[in-house]
Amino acid sequence: MTYILKPRLHHPTLPKNKLGFTRRDYEGKVSTLCAGCGHDSISAALIEAMWELAIEPHRVAKLSGIGCSSKTPDYFLGNSHGFNTVHGRMPSVLTGANLANRDLIYLGVSGDGDSASIGIGQFAHVMRRGVNMTYILENNGVYGLTKGQFSATADRGSKAKKGAVNQDSAIDTVSLALIMGATYVARSFSGDKKQLTPLIKAAIAHEGAAFIDVISPCVAFNNHPGSTKSYDYVREHNEAVNRLDFWPSREAITVDYSEGGVIEVPQHDGSIVRLRKLDSDYDPTDRINAITHIAQASAKGEVLTGLLYVAPDAEDLHAHLNTYEMAFNKLEEKDLCPGAGMLEKINAGLR
Amino acid sequence: MKRIEAVNDFVVKFANVNGSGSASANELFAKSFLRMGIPVSPRNIFPSNIQGLPTWYEVRVTESGYLGRRGGCDLMVAMNPQTWAQDVKEIDPGGYLFYDNTKPLPQSKFRDDIHVIGMPLTEIANANYADARERQLFKNIIYVGALAGMMGIEPEVIAELVGEQYKGKEKLLKPNLNAFHMGLNWAKEHLKDALGLKVRRADSVGDKIFIEGNAAAALGCVYGGATVCAWYPITPSSSLAEAFQRYCSKLRVDPVTGKNKFAIVQAEDELASIGIVTGAGWNGARAFTATSGPGISLMTEFIGLAYFAEIPVTLIDVQRGGPSTGMPTRTQQSDILACAYASHGDTKHVLLFPEDPHECFEFAATCLDLADRLQTPVFLMTDLDIGMNQRLCSPLVWDDERRYDRGKVMSAEMLEEGKEFGRYLDVDGDGIPYRTYPGTHPTKGAYFTRGTSKNPYAIYSEAGADYVYNMQRLLEKHETAKTLVPKPQLIPAKQPARFGAIFYGSTSPAMHEALDALAWQGIFVNALRVRAFPFQDEINDFVHSHTKVFVIEQNRDAQLKTLLVNEAGINPASLISILHYDGTPITARFITKEIAEIVSALNIRPIKRDKAA
């Protein structure tokens, strides 16, 4: 579908990260989404986050389901393996991939149809299991590729482009992720790259199930008056609970925080998540409090954004299963096969 | 009245209530024959229930080593009042009914053409045990003792088995032995010569082992290098995943770190199970799932993805009775077509048909190799009869020289050397492209995997030519599979034969016995055991060299026959189906009768035993 090739020659003064890569090295193919699509802004934030973290692009595995959002992994990290799986079933494929090789960084990209409708079961269970991943839900409340049907995250009372009013109650994916046991839960807006990029960086550093719901307006089918997922609506109702800064290591924190409280959450890998409180009541390490706050904001018609919850003592599926340190896909006969001698003993026990 | 007299060749059936603790007593009974050198073939016939419903355990004692279900019953141990009428009816004329005569039963409850052996089991148990559960459990051991006394099972053999079972649990050892001797002595005193079924020590077991197919397949996955297992509980496959867990805990824990070289996920459903296996296979780990027919139905979307995106996946289908929930605790071979053509669009999958636990072990490891080599889903088509019954079979074999076939995987070095990489490009003419594991090389070899159509370089494409190239290559790959899957096995008749018979899977022991029985009647049949799909040319040649070929299957719709006609270009007029699908394992008696009747209906006079066809 993509016929335009991006130029391979880049300006020599483009800034480089500590691996010597420019942002261009984190790009993928030219997007085939509509001009102005929120999803492309999320791809841009992903590129920015990966570049800033100086992650080797090929050490990331990108997995997605089906839908507009799920096409986006083709548009960033062109040197990474990607897998456009089955509608609503990306979480299981990501789980298996993660078990096969724990050394890669796993990025799950999904949409609201993919995660909240057809795939709500797998969405819930991947959070329960604590798979070490960054799961990004590009949430526009609508089915874009099939031209404008409501999805399960569309708010009750919101209006479709053709005028129909949604009568079903909406599924709030951040609440669901929290209840299911995700250990890093955030919400952001595709139109706020400054908020989104550090949220992605901290999610990647988080060793456990990290979930970011990103409201991402669909310019073709859900950006009109009466929609609660339009650019205008989200800008008006966005309530950020905090501003996040992310440090890949414990050193060199020099930013001066004069106003409001600051919360620091060290991660297992030595990085630090530092939050500037915008809402003084909000403690993102308190899960019950987070659930309550989200529900209260929702009742007021506000869209709560920021880092909503982070568990400092998170564990992932590999820890739960007590798996071997070396990636399974590197294990050989000598690691895996008990051998003929042992089989003789087993045979003897079966007589 | 006729009285069945037999030595080392009879069928005993136990009618019990599910959850009454009869299983271990019955197993003790079955194993005692093995220790006396006599082959035995037990079968659980159980309900989809945990407690209360009827359950049967059928033991075929067979010195000649016929391990198929024989059919009929020489001795019924009727311990379940619910099924009394049915159980009494099932006994062969001249056979025996063993029952608990603590409470007298009216004459109308019996038959006059069978021999009735009563023993006051409840009375004995109540007199010796106070606890209700103990009364129940030891009653089972008491009847085993009585049977041993009547048949002549060596008490030392039982003592040895009980000793092994309760090793380290001395508290349980002695009371069990006491109960056994209680039954034994009572029978010796009161039931002398009541039973015409006798046991005599023989030497027909050799080095054979006694194992369930599910356990053997699980062990095959351990030896074959599977590291990821994802499953969802479903009868009759659950015990396979559980056995994998058990074997891995013993054989796959790193002694230094105590860490597991395996990951087992009990998923939320079969869709997630196959998704996890697909993800692991994509990322270069050997992975499998175990399920049954309803699970296969749920997995079909992913099977199509794995076929089209070319991802190694091993599926073990322990078949049960279908369609829908069907007969969850009964056996059939009725998923053949569902698996061969699983998923929408044009698909064809590789199937392996093991005949017993020995082959479950061997083929499970082969499936993992084939899945990697062919980069596609590979199915191990076992069934409840093999999977959930202990079966006497050849010892499991592993050659330490054997290396895992990881298939065509392009390494960082190969990419660095400039070898061309097209994920879906046929470079060797065998239809199998190279793949790379994610994370192999910083700038080369990455590709986007998808279920949509693509060109040979994995770029999204809706061009007809690209689609056709890919689909033709997949057919080519299917041809290549023919050269890799296990070859069919010929069982030639002792005399030249114009009839052939094709069979597969768990039909094997009954078929071998039927071939002998038919030969005895002067009907000589060459038989071919098909061990895999796609079909090799040998199968076609076999059909062409016979006037008619019987195809023996355990399903209603002649599924393998359909596949033979569709995929091997065989004329359906040359095939005659013999179908058994009531959920019980097929018997030699059934096969023999069906074939003999058809042969005579074809107006071909049975040949005298000593004359050639």
mmCIF file of C-alpha atoms in Angstrom, chain B residues 267-591:
data_model
loop_
_atom_site.group_PDB
_atom_site.id
_atom_site.type_symbol
_atom_site.label_atom_id
_atom_site.label_comp_id
_atom_site.label_asym_id
_atom_site.label_seq_id
_atom_site.Cartn_x
_atom_site.Cartn_y
_atom_site.Cartn_z
ATOM 1 C CA ALA B 267 -4.378 -19.696 29.194
ATOM 2 C CA GLU B 268 -7.849 -18.170 29.433
ATOM 3 C CA ASP B 269 -9.071 -20.108 26.404
ATOM 4 C CA GLU B 270 -7.855 -22.003 23.359
ATOM 5 C CA LEU B 271 -7.521 -18.806 21.335
ATOM 6 C CA ALA B 272 -4.971 -17.501 23.785
ATOM 7 C CA SER B 273 -3.248 -20.893 23.947
ATOM 8 C CA ILE B 274 -2.593 -21.013 20.240
ATOM 9 C CA GLY B 275 -1.760 -17.278 20.240
ATOM 10 C CA ILE B 276 0.948 -17.824 22.839
ATOM 11 C CA VAL B 277 2.324 -20.780 20.906
ATOM 12 C CA THR B 278 2.295 -18.722 17.700
ATOM 13 C CA GLY B 279 4.149 -15.849 19.378
ATOM 14 C CA ALA B 280 6.754 -18.204 20.819
ATOM 15 C CA GLY B 281 7.206 -19.991 17.491
ATOM 16 C CA TRP B 282 7.613 -16.664 15.703
ATOM 17 C CA ASN B 283 10.316 -15.750 18.166
ATOM 18 C CA GLY B 284 12.269 -18.981 17.735
ATOM 19 C CA ALA B 285 11.250 -21.087 20.737
ATOM 20 C CA ARG B 286 9.754 -24.524 20.342
ATOM 21 C CA ALA B 287 6.179 -24.380 21.536
ATOM 22 C CA PHE B 288 3.106 -26.566 21.579
ATOM 23 C CA THR B 289 -0.463 -26.714 22.718
ATOM 24 C CA ALA B 290 -2.565 -29.735 23.609
ATOM 25 C CA THR B 291 -6.295 -29.724 23.038
ATOM 26 C CA SER B 292 -9.247 -31.647 21.656
ATOM 27 C CA GLY B 293 -11.802 -31.053 18.893
ATOM 28 C CA PRO B 294 -13.683 -28.102 20.432
ATOM 29 C CA GLY B 295 -10.327 -26.419 21.058
ATOM 30 C CA ILE B 296 -9.298 -26.951 17.445
ATOM 31 C CA SER B 297 -12.522 -25.233 16.350
ATOM 32 C CA LEU B 298 -11.612 -22.207 18.468
ATOM 33 C CA MET B 299 -8.021 -22.153 17.231
ATOM 34 C CA THR B 300 -8.733 -22.172 13.540
ATOM 35 C CA GLU B 301 -8.226 -18.441 12.936
ATOM 36 C CA PHE B 302 -4.724 -18.614 14.382
ATOM 37 C CA ILE B 303 -3.980 -21.831 12.504
ATOM 38 C CA GLY B 304 -4.674 -19.913 9.298
ATOM 39 C CA LEU B 305 -2.341 -17.121 10.389
ATOM 40 C CA ALA B 306 0.430 -19.573 11.247
ATOM 41 C CA TYR B 307 -0.064 -21.306 7.892
ATOM 42 C CA PHE B 308 -0.068 -18.098 5.855
ATOM 43 C CA ALA B 309 2.562 -16.170 7.812
ATOM 44 C CA GLU B 310 4.594 -19.422 8.092
ATOM 45 C CA ILE B 311 5.158 -19.819 11.778
ATOM 46 C CA PRO B 312 6.127 -23.115 13.426
ATOM 47 C CA VAL B 313 3.331 -24.368 15.665
ATOM 48 C CA THR B 314 2.819 -27.825 17.148
ATOM 49 C CA LEU B 315 -0.731 -28.826 18.058
ATOM 50 C CA ILE B 316 -1.588 -32.049 19.814
ATOM 51 C CA ASP B 317 -5.201 -33.019 19.231
ATOM 52 C CA VAL B 318 -6.317 -35.728 21.632
ATOM 53 C CA GLN B 319 -9.505 -36.510 19.759
ATOM 54 C CA ARG B 320 -12.818 -37.237 21.450
ATOM 55 C CA GLY B 321 -16.344 -37.716 20.152
ATOM 56 C CA GLY B 322 -17.811 -34.751 18.286
ATOM 57 C CA PRO B 323 -19.430 -32.577 16.947
ATOM 58 C CA SER B 324 -19.982 -29.749 19.449
ATOM 59 C CA THR B 325 -19.391 -30.890 23.035
ATOM 60 C CA GLY B 326 -20.170 -34.348 21.682
ATOM 61 C CA MET B 327 -18.916 -37.204 23.819
ATOM 62 C CA PRO B 328 -16.178 -35.598 25.915
ATOM 63 C CA THR B 329 -15.030 -38.853 27.499
ATOM 64 C CA ARG B 330 -15.294 -41.136 24.507
ATOM 65 C CA THR B 331 -12.896 -41.779 21.674
ATOM 66 C CA GLN B 332 -13.079 -41.026 17.941
ATOM 67 C CA GLN B 333 -10.925 -40.117 14.961
ATOM 68 C CA SER B 334 -13.276 -37.416 13.825
ATOM 69 C CA ASP B 335 -11.090 -34.305 13.625
ATOM 70 C CA ILE B 336 -9.101 -35.439 10.592
ATOM 71 C CA LEU B 337 -10.710 -33.109 8.065
ATOM 72 C CA ALA B 338 -11.131 -30.265 10.562
ATOM 73 C CA CYS B 339 -7.373 -30.347 11.153
ATOM 74 C CA ALA B 340 -6.226 -31.121 7.605
ATOM 75 C CA TYR B 341 -8.060 -28.085 6.272
ATOM 76 C CA ALA B 342 -8.292 -25.935 9.412
ATOM 77 C CA SER B 343 -9.078 -22.230 8.871
ATOM 78 C CA HIS B 344 -10.680 -20.250 6.065
ATOM 79 C CA GLY B 345 -9.207 -19.828 2.614
ATOM 80 C CA ASP B 346 -7.048 -22.461 0.932
ATOM 81 C CA THR B 347 -5.137 -24.294 3.622
ATOM 82 C CA LYS B 348 -3.588 -27.731 4.090
ATOM 83 C CA HIS B 349 -1.823 -28.907 7.178
ATOM 84 C CA VAL B 350 0.594 -31.619 8.148
ATOM 85 C CA LEU B 351 -0.893 -34.379 10.328
ATOM 86 C CA LEU B 352 0.847 -37.254 12.110
ATOM 87 C CA PHE B 353 -1.044 -40.328 13.297
ATOM 88 C CA PRO B 354 0.614 -42.190 16.192
ATOM 89 C CA GLU B 355 -0.577 -45.727 16.914
ATOM 90 C CA ASP B 356 0.414 -45.961 20.572
ATOM 91 C CA PRO B 357 2.328 -44.160 23.353
ATOM 92 C CA HIS B 358 5.662 -45.192 21.823
ATOM 93 C CA GLU B 359 4.814 -43.254 18.694
ATOM 94 C CA CYS B 360 3.211 -40.439 20.703
ATOM 95 C CA PHE B 361 6.650 -39.866 22.187
ATOM 96 C CA GLU B 362 8.530 -40.197 18.921
ATOM 97 C CA PHE B 363 6.061 -38.189 16.819
ATOM 98 C CA ALA B 364 5.721 -35.370 19.346
ATOM 99 C CA ALA B 365 9.446 -34.722 18.983
ATOM 100 C CA THR B 366 9.135 -35.166 15.201
ATOM 101 C CA CYS B 367 6.293 -32.620 15.103
ATOM 102 C CA LEU B 368 8.531 -30.018 16.756
ATOM 103 C CA ASP B 369 11.230 -30.682 14.139
ATOM 104 C CA LEU B 370 8.757 -30.623 11.260
ATOM 105 C CA ALA B 371 7.137 -27.403 12.470
ATOM 106 C CA ASP B 372 10.534 -25.678 12.488
ATOM 107 C CA ARG B 373 11.631 -27.231 9.202
ATOM 108 C CA LEU B 374 8.376 -26.484 7.380
ATOM 109 C CA GLN B 375 7.519 -23.267 9.282
ATOM 110 C CA THR B 376 3.883 -24.257 9.567
ATOM 111 C CA PRO B 377 1.354 -25.799 11.975
ATOM 112 C CA VAL B 378 1.900 -29.519 12.505
ATOM 113 C CA PHE B 379 -0.733 -31.677 14.193
ATOM 114 C CA LEU B 380 -0.202 -34.757 16.315
ATOM 115 C CA MET B 381 -3.507 -36.598 15.895
ATOM 116 C CA THR B 382 -3.836 -38.835 18.900
ATOM 117 C CA ASP B 383 -7.083 -39.739 20.665
ATOM 118 C CA LEU B 384 -8.639 -40.578 24.002
ATOM 119 C CA ASP B 385 -8.102 -44.308 23.560
ATOM 120 C CA ILE B 386 -4.338 -43.852 23.258
ATOM 121 C CA GLY B 387 -4.084 -40.741 25.385
ATOM 122 C CA MET B 388 -5.920 -41.633 28.566
ATOM 123 C CA ASN B 389 -5.325 -45.367 28.854
ATOM 124 C CA GLN B 390 -2.181 -47.081 29.984
ATOM 125 C CA ARG B 391 -0.935 -49.068 27.044
ATOM 126 C CA LEU B 392 1.740 -51.696 26.800
ATOM 127 C CA CYS B 393 4.223 -50.603 24.164
ATOM 128 C CA SER B 394 7.863 -50.686 23.113
ATOM 129 C CA PRO B 395 10.202 -48.689 25.342
ATOM 130 C CA LEU B 396 10.655 -45.028 24.441
ATOM 131 C CA VAL B 397 13.763 -44.448 22.353
ATOM 132 C CA TRP B 398 16.061 -41.438 22.005
ATOM 133 C CA ASP B 399 19.333 -41.247 20.113
ATOM 134 C CA ASP B 400 21.792 -38.890 21.769
ATOM 135 C CA GLU B 401 23.260 -38.124 18.344
ATOM 136 C CA ARG B 402 19.936 -36.667 17.255
ATOM 137 C CA ARG B 403 19.989 -32.888 16.694
ATOM 138 C CA TYR B 404 16.975 -30.614 16.659
ATOM 139 C CA ASP B 405 16.158 -29.523 13.141
ATOM 140 C CA ARG B 406 15.668 -25.793 13.534
ATOM 141 C CA GLY B 407 14.940 -25.358 9.837
ATOM 142 C CA LYS B 408 16.050 -22.457 7.702
ATOM 143 C CA VAL B 409 17.004 -19.703 10.094
ATOM 144 C CA MET B 410 19.214 -16.936 8.763
ATOM 145 C CA SER B 411 21.785 -15.841 11.293
ATOM 146 C CA ALA B 412 23.440 -12.444 11.767
ATOM 147 C CA GLU B 413 26.599 -13.896 10.160
ATOM 148 C CA MET B 414 24.738 -15.018 7.064
ATOM 149 C CA LEU B 415 23.101 -11.599 6.735
ATOM 150 C CA GLU B 416 26.468 -9.935 7.257
ATOM 151 C CA GLU B 417 27.954 -12.049 4.454
ATOM 152 C CA GLY B 418 25.351 -10.517 2.199
ATOM 153 C CA LYS B 419 23.131 -13.554 1.688
ATOM 154 C CA GLU B 420 19.877 -12.391 0.134
ATOM 155 C CA PHE B 421 16.970 -12.422 2.545
ATOM 156 C CA GLY B 422 13.392 -12.540 1.310
ATOM 157 C CA ARG B 423 11.164 -13.820 4.052
ATOM 158 C CA TYR B 424 8.789 -15.444 1.598
ATOM 159 C CA LEU B 425 11.254 -16.114 -1.200
ATOM 160 C CA ASP B 426 11.774 -19.687 -2.378
ATOM 161 C CA VAL B 427 15.537 -19.898 -2.748
ATOM 162 C CA ASP B 428 16.022 -23.672 -2.693
ATOM 163 C CA GLY B 429 13.085 -24.836 -4.806
ATOM 164 C CA ASP B 430 11.480 -26.669 -1.885
ATOM 165 C CA GLY B 431 8.942 -23.975 -1.106
ATOM 166 C CA ILE B 432 10.566 -23.234 2.237
ATOM 167 C CA PRO B 433 11.885 -19.695 2.686
ATOM 168 C CA TYR B 434 14.423 -18.473 5.234
ATOM 169 C CA ARG B 435 13.307 -16.706 8.362
ATOM 170 C CA THR B 436 15.104 -14.548 10.908
ATOM 171 C CA TYR B 437 14.431 -14.419 14.604
ATOM 172 C CA PRO B 438 13.480 -10.966 15.883
ATOM 173 C CA GLY B 439 16.506 -9.005 17.086
ATOM 174 C CA THR B 440 19.038 -10.820 14.881
ATOM 175 C CA HIS B 441 20.803 -7.937 13.136
ATOM 176 C CA PRO B 442 20.782 -4.132 13.570
ATOM 177 C CA THR B 443 20.018 -3.291 9.955
ATOM 178 C CA LYS B 444 19.374 -6.494 8.010
ATOM 179 C CA GLY B 445 16.770 -9.217 8.128
ATOM 180 C CA ALA B 446 13.949 -7.403 9.914
ATOM 181 C CA TYR B 447 10.542 -7.905 8.356
ATOM 182 C CA PHE B 448 6.909 -7.367 9.144
ATOM 183 C CA THR B 449 4.875 -10.506 9.769
ATOM 184 C CA ARG B 450 1.232 -10.351 8.823
ATOM 185 C CA GLY B 451 -1.782 -12.398 7.901
ATOM 186 C CA THR B 452 -2.414 -10.259 4.841
ATOM 187 C CA SER B 453 -0.992 -11.059 1.424
ATOM 188 C CA LYS B 454 2.538 -9.930 0.727
ATOM 189 C CA ASN B 455 5.310 -10.188 -1.809
ATOM 190 C CA PRO B 456 8.352 -12.474 -1.375
ATOM 191 C CA TYR B 457 10.065 -9.720 0.655
ATOM 192 C CA ALA B 458 7.222 -9.539 3.183
ATOM 193 C CA ILE B 459 5.969 -6.208 1.848
ATOM 194 C CA TYR B 460 2.196 -5.823 1.914
ATOM 195 C CA SER B 461 0.810 -6.573 -1.509
ATOM 196 C CA GLU B 462 -2.601 -7.104 -3.017
ATOM 197 C CA ALA B 463 -1.134 -7.883 -6.434
ATOM 198 C CA GLY B 464 -2.612 -11.094 -7.816
ATOM 199 C CA ALA B 465 0.766 -12.321 -9.004
ATOM 200 C CA ASP B 466 2.274 -11.954 -5.539
ATOM 201 C CA TYR B 467 -0.628 -13.815 -3.974
ATOM 202 C CA VAL B 468 -0.438 -16.647 -6.486
ATOM 203 C CA TYR B 469 3.355 -16.930 -6.112
ATOM 204 C CA ASN B 470 2.921 -17.319 -2.394
ATOM 205 C CA MET B 471 0.072 -19.832 -2.558
ATOM 206 C CA GLN B 472 1.903 -21.948 -5.139
ATOM 207 C CA ARG B 473 4.986 -21.894 -2.976
ATOM 208 C CA LEU B 474 2.911 -23.104 -0.028
ATOM 209 C CA LEU B 475 1.753 -26.011 -2.202
ATOM 210 C CA GLU B 476 5.372 -26.716 -3.071
ATOM 211 C CA LYS B 477 6.150 -26.737 0.618
ATOM 212 C CA HIS B 478 3.338 -29.223 1.167
ATOM 213 C CA GLU B 479 4.987 -31.453 -1.459
ATOM 214 C CA THR B 480 8.274 -31.154 0.408
ATOM 215 C CA ALA B 481 6.460 -32.235 3.574
ATOM 216 C CA LYS B 482 5.725 -35.593 1.921
ATOM 217 C CA THR B 483 9.431 -36.389 1.944
ATOM 218 C CA LEU B 484 9.778 -35.519 5.623
ATOM 219 C CA VAL B 485 6.778 -37.053 7.384
ATOM 220 C CA PRO B 486 6.789 -40.667 8.658
ATOM 221 C CA LYS B 487 6.227 -43.181 5.892
ATOM 222 C CA PRO B 488 3.294 -45.610 5.908
ATOM 223 C CA GLN B 489 3.918 -49.101 7.241
ATOM 224 C CA LEU B 490 3.008 -52.151 5.191
ATOM 225 C CA ILE B 491 1.701 -55.243 6.953
ATOM 226 C CA PRO B 492 1.780 -57.864 4.213
ATOM 227 C CA ALA B 493 -0.593 -60.817 4.324
ATOM 228 C CA LYS B 494 0.933 -64.249 4.641
ATOM 229 C CA GLN B 495 -0.610 -65.194 1.292
ATOM 230 C CA PRO B 496 -0.950 -63.136 -1.865
ATOM 231 C CA ALA B 497 -3.966 -60.901 -1.390
ATOM 232 C CA ARG B 498 -6.282 -58.999 -3.693
ATOM 233 C CA PHE B 499 -7.756 -56.940 -0.860
ATOM 234 C CA GLY B 500 -6.019 -54.153 0.915
ATOM 235 C CA ALA B 501 -6.842 -52.294 4.113
ATOM 236 C CA ILE B 502 -5.779 -48.802 5.142
ATOM 237 C CA PHE B 503 -5.941 -47.806 8.774
ATOM 238 C CA TYR B 504 -4.309 -45.331 11.161
ATOM 239 C CA GLY B 505 -3.864 -44.234 14.745
ATOM 240 C CA SER B 506 -5.499 -46.087 17.614
ATOM 241 C CA THR B 507 -7.166 -48.594 15.279
ATOM 242 C CA SER B 508 -3.788 -50.305 15.032
ATOM 243 C CA PRO B 509 -3.965 -53.017 17.712
ATOM 244 C CA ALA B 510 -7.523 -54.046 16.776
ATOM 245 C CA MET B 511 -6.515 -54.104 13.110
ATOM 246 C CA HIS B 512 -3.517 -56.366 13.672
ATOM 247 C CA GLU B 513 -5.709 -58.791 15.525
ATOM 248 C CA ALA B 514 -8.430 -58.605 12.871
ATOM 249 C CA LEU B 515 -5.882 -59.374 10.137
ATOM 250 C CA ASP B 516 -4.903 -62.553 11.980
ATOM 251 C CA ALA B 517 -8.546 -63.508 12.514
ATOM 252 C CA LEU B 518 -9.369 -62.901 8.853
ATOM 253 C CA ALA B 519 -6.388 -64.948 7.723
ATOM 254 C CA TRP B 520 -7.654 -67.723 9.962
ATOM 255 C CA GLN B 521 -10.922 -67.586 7.983
ATOM 256 C CA GLY B 522 -9.000 -67.691 4.731
ATOM 257 C CA ILE B 523 -9.390 -63.999 3.965
ATOM 258 C CA PHE B 524 -6.000 -62.501 3.257
ATOM 259 C CA VAL B 525 -5.647 -58.751 3.370
ATOM 260 C CA ASN B 526 -2.557 -56.617 2.906
ATOM 261 C CA ALA B 527 -2.685 -53.695 5.257
ATOM 262 C CA LEU B 528 -1.097 -50.277 5.192
ATOM 263 C CA ARG B 529 -0.901 -48.111 8.264
ATOM 264 C CA VAL B 530 -0.931 -44.474 7.221
ATOM 265 C CA ARG B 531 1.213 -42.450 9.601
ATOM 266 C CA ALA B 532 0.950 -38.965 8.163
ATOM 267 C CA PHE B 533 -0.684 -36.478 5.841
ATOM 268 C CA PRO B 534 0.363 -35.325 3.171
ATOM 269 C CA PHE B 535 0.196 -38.771 1.622
ATOM 270 C CA GLN B 536 3.244 -40.297 -0.019
ATOM 271 C CA ASP B 537 3.132 -42.100 -3.371
ATOM 272 C CA GLU B 538 3.371 -45.450 -1.568
ATOM 273 C CA ILE B 539 -0.222 -44.998 -0.459
ATOM 274 C CA ASN B 540 -1.407 -44.456 -3.991
ATOM 275 C CA ASP B 541 0.604 -47.450 -5.222
ATOM 276 C CA PHE B 542 -0.874 -49.578 -2.477
ATOM 277 C CA VAL B 543 -4.427 -48.750 -3.509
ATOM 278 C CA HIS B 544 -3.666 -49.351 -7.169
ATOM 279 C CA SER B 545 -2.220 -52.778 -6.518
ATOM 280 C CA HIS B 546 -5.436 -54.084 -4.934
ATOM 281 C CA THR B 547 -8.905 -54.726 -6.344
ATOM 282 C CA LYS B 548 -10.556 -53.130 -3.362
ATOM 283 C CA VAL B 549 -9.158 -51.404 -0.339
ATOM 284 C CA PHE B 550 -10.946 -51.180 2.988
ATOM 285 C CA VAL B 551 -10.438 -47.942 4.866
ATOM 286 C CA ILE B 552 -10.983 -48.481 8.561
ATOM 287 C CA GLU B 553 -11.807 -45.400 10.598
ATOM 288 C CA GLN B 554 -13.382 -44.306 13.842
ATOM 289 C CA ASN B 555 -15.686 -41.611 12.510
ATOM 290 C CA ARG B 556 -19.012 -41.425 10.650
ATOM 291 C CA ASP B 557 -18.006 -39.597 7.521
ATOM 292 C CA ALA B 558 -15.001 -41.585 6.339
ATOM 293 C CA GLN B 559 -12.745 -38.593 6.817
ATOM 294 C CA LEU B 560 -9.450 -40.219 5.869
ATOM 295 C CA LYS B 561 -11.089 -41.715 2.812
ATOM 296 C CA THR B 562 -12.270 -38.238 1.791
ATOM 297 C CA LEU B 563 -8.741 -36.982 2.230
ATOM 298 C CA LEU B 564 -7.341 -39.893 0.184
ATOM 299 C CA VAL B 565 -9.762 -39.146 -2.636
ATOM 300 C CA ASN B 566 -9.134 -35.400 -2.477
ATOM 301 C CA GLU B 567 -5.427 -35.343 -1.989
ATOM 302 C CA ALA B 568 -4.023 -38.589 -3.374
ATOM 303 C CA GLY B 569 -6.217 -38.687 -6.460
ATOM 304 C CA ILE B 570 -7.627 -42.081 -5.522
ATOM 305 C CA ASN B 571 -10.759 -43.339 -7.234
ATOM 306 C CA PRO B 572 -13.445 -43.542 -4.525
ATOM 307 C CA ALA B 573 -14.884 -46.666 -6.191
ATOM 308 C CA SER B 574 -11.788 -48.600 -5.159
ATOM 309 C CA LEU B 575 -12.277 -47.796 -1.477
ATOM 310 C CA ILE B 576 -14.709 -49.410 0.959
ATOM 311 C CA SER B 577 -15.206 -47.735 4.313
ATOM 312 C CA ILE B 578 -15.404 -49.659 7.564
ATOM 313 C CA LEU B 579 -16.619 -47.151 10.122
ATOM 314 C CA HIS B 580 -16.955 -47.408 13.865
ATOM 315 C CA TYR B 581 -18.030 -44.296 15.717
ATOM 316 C CA ASP B 582 -20.119 -45.070 18.809
ATOM 317 C CA GLY B 583 -17.413 -43.635 21.044
ATOM 318 C CA THR B 584 -15.996 -46.954 22.215
ATOM 319 C CA PRO B 585 -12.646 -48.053 20.806
ATOM 320 C CA ILE B 586 -12.941 -50.112 17.635
ATOM 321 C CA THR B 587 -12.618 -53.871 18.144
ATOM 322 C CA ALA B 588 -11.017 -56.669 16.179
ATOM 323 C CA ARG B 589 -14.326 -58.517 16.252
ATOM 324 C CA PHE B 590 -16.037 -55.567 14.563
ATOM 325 C CA ILE B 591 -13.413 -55.189 11.849
#
